[in-house]
Amino acid sequence: MGHITKDAWVPSVTLRVGAEGVDVAALLLGTDGRVRGDADMVFAGQPVHPSGAVRHEQASLVLALHEVEAAVERIVIAGEADGGVLEAAAPDGAAVASYAVTGTGDATAVAFGEFFRESGGWKFTGLGRGHGSGLAGLVTEYGVEVAEEEPEPQPVVCGPVPLVGVVKMPGQPLPAAGGPLGEPEPTPAPAPTGPFPPADRPYELVEGWEFGPVFEPFVAEGLGNDVIALDDRVGNGPVLVELAQEGYGYLGLFPLDRRNKDEVDFLFNALLPDFLGSAAAPVPKGRPLRMRLAAENRWILRVKPLAAARRLEGTLHGYGPEALIYLGGGADLRVEFKGDPRNGRGYVGIQSYGVGGRTDGRLPDMDLLLNEIGPLRQTVPVPRGPQLLKFNAEGPWTLTVRELD
């Protein structure tokens, strides 16, 4: 079905991978040749891998090969098509791999090729393997579970939409009632119905938090796509970015590099209705932070000191992704996630960064505390603070922290 030079070396950098006219998907595989869970499939309906190393943008994929987890041995690129030309380009635009697949007429989905590890680096090889049962049938060969029932009708939205025929199975159903040791579980707050409160709302800095600069807040409001540029009031180090959008529609926020192109690590990339979220954003050294905003509706954005993030203590309710500060000792964190309000599923994950004693403004290595799909009630351990927690949830949630004796 294709033509290729086998096993070509590719640079271990950030690659953009796509095939014209095909909405491609990525499958991150372990040593057994299968996905480890639902989150290891990245496509339009699930646009971000929890590690941040793979993301889906405008029908193409961005692969940060140098950031892929060590447990991932192969990344298969597939799409709902009978053929096409798969191409991978380096950050400077130079082509590093190309593979042409000629359709046979009976295939409705194809595995174009795969990136795989060898001798500490990465190689690419073409596969050209067609499948007659569509992408939903193809991905099951790699361990992806596909629901047999038809998905419920969804509201019409702009931007990326769930891949036709591929419906993620819930990761863990909610218990009927009650919490640990018979305690009642708190109920997550309902989805909000509008953007953040007015820009001049008061806020407080968390006492004892010293990671990141302190400055006067920056506020921007608008409708649709825009570029947000901070002024020189912000020093070096991470800042807190709060963003909200009214109604249904795609919302993405991408820091820009020196060449005015998207950085690999995005801040937001979601289809959550009435989006409401916060994230920690690094400020480039020696230049102002610039961000590309992709929005469908009215939005408001605020940039504040990271110390203005909510402190994780007791019980917190929220909706969507949020940066949280934890200053306590080792603790158990009870997570209740109701699921995406559009389909009852959705992603939920927690990344933890121990920032104690950090003065250079750079985040240390990340600990992955939670990485699941679908409604759940789980308890995960949280290391001793100070910790910055990147909590990502596609819907309403409740967190309850219980410090250890």
Phi, psi and omega in degrees: 000354184205184178220133183199154165274117188295147170049061179271134176292143174232150180291144179276069181228190178276118181250145170256125188238131179194168176225122185305129178082002182237132176273100188275158178229157179240139175240117181267117190247146176273193182294339179273003179077018181229157176291153178276341181180180183304323186292347181277007170249124180246121179206187186301323181281346178219078198281357186223130170282143182305329179288342184081357184281340180227132176215158181254129180219121172048053176072359176243174182240145173247119183245111174269086187299328181286353180246003181291136181302147183298333181287347180268119181262330184219150173231109181269135178252124183225168179198159178278088183192168175257001179174187181144180180245114177272132180227144176236132182237144177283171180304331179275006178091353182288134178288131179245345178201146178208139181212123181261129178244121179267126182295147179261350180098335181253353180270137176248355174209154183216140168270106185293309185187183181215148169261134182218154182280145173200128175052040178083000179234198182234142173236162176236140173220148179278149177246308179060035183265115180272160180218132184275354182254022178077181182295326179300322178287322182296314186290338177295334178294341180255013174095004178283129178272128182242128180293141179279328182287155178288140178292152177294150178303138182248153176295148180286126180228160175267165179086197181300143177230161180302143182293130182299130176088352179244112181236123183289139176279141177303139183288318181202119182291155176288140172298161183297318180190162173085162181238196180296140177058030177079003181285142177291141178274139175293150180263130180300151178293148178292164179298141179291166182241015180190186182281185177301158173301173182309152187298335184270015181297146182288157176210163180232148174272137181291122181294133179094354178266122187239008184266117180105155183285162175246132186200170176285138184300154177244133184230139175219144177226154180182190180222119179084194186295150180196169171242126182254124179238124177281154176267191187277010179288341184266128178274193179285148177115172184287150178232166178263125177247120176254138183216139176220148175221138179278145170076194180270144177152159179289146177218126178220145178224120189232117173300146181255142180272189183296335179269009180066033176245159181300135170288163179296316183273113177270165178264316178220145179201088194211161173241014184296125180294147183049055187300139179211118183197169175219157181206155174270126183242130176286143176262125182299144180284127176084004177206157182287156176283125176239139183224138174267124180254125174250114186219154179259332190227195180290139184219164172219138183231136177230139174244124184224168173302145179301332178295351177271359177293159179291141178273133178277108175201145183064231181240130177240141172250150177197179182212112181093185183290150180204140171272130184232151178251132175234126183242001184277188176277187176306140188210163169258132182247117178272124183245125173240121183233123184277342181103166178297127182295344179281325188218002178079003180249240177095159183264146173219132182205156179226126173247136185242137180231116176281108188254010181300129179078002180280127179238353183272357178077006181257141180286140175284185178298149185267143169251126180271113183267329184208141183202088188221164174239133173099166180303144180199163165227112182221158174242131181232148179280141177243129179293166178301142179282173005284132179233138167262123180253123171265102182260126182237120180216134180266063180151187182287147184210165173223134175241134176231120183256134178234108180291146179284152179291000000 
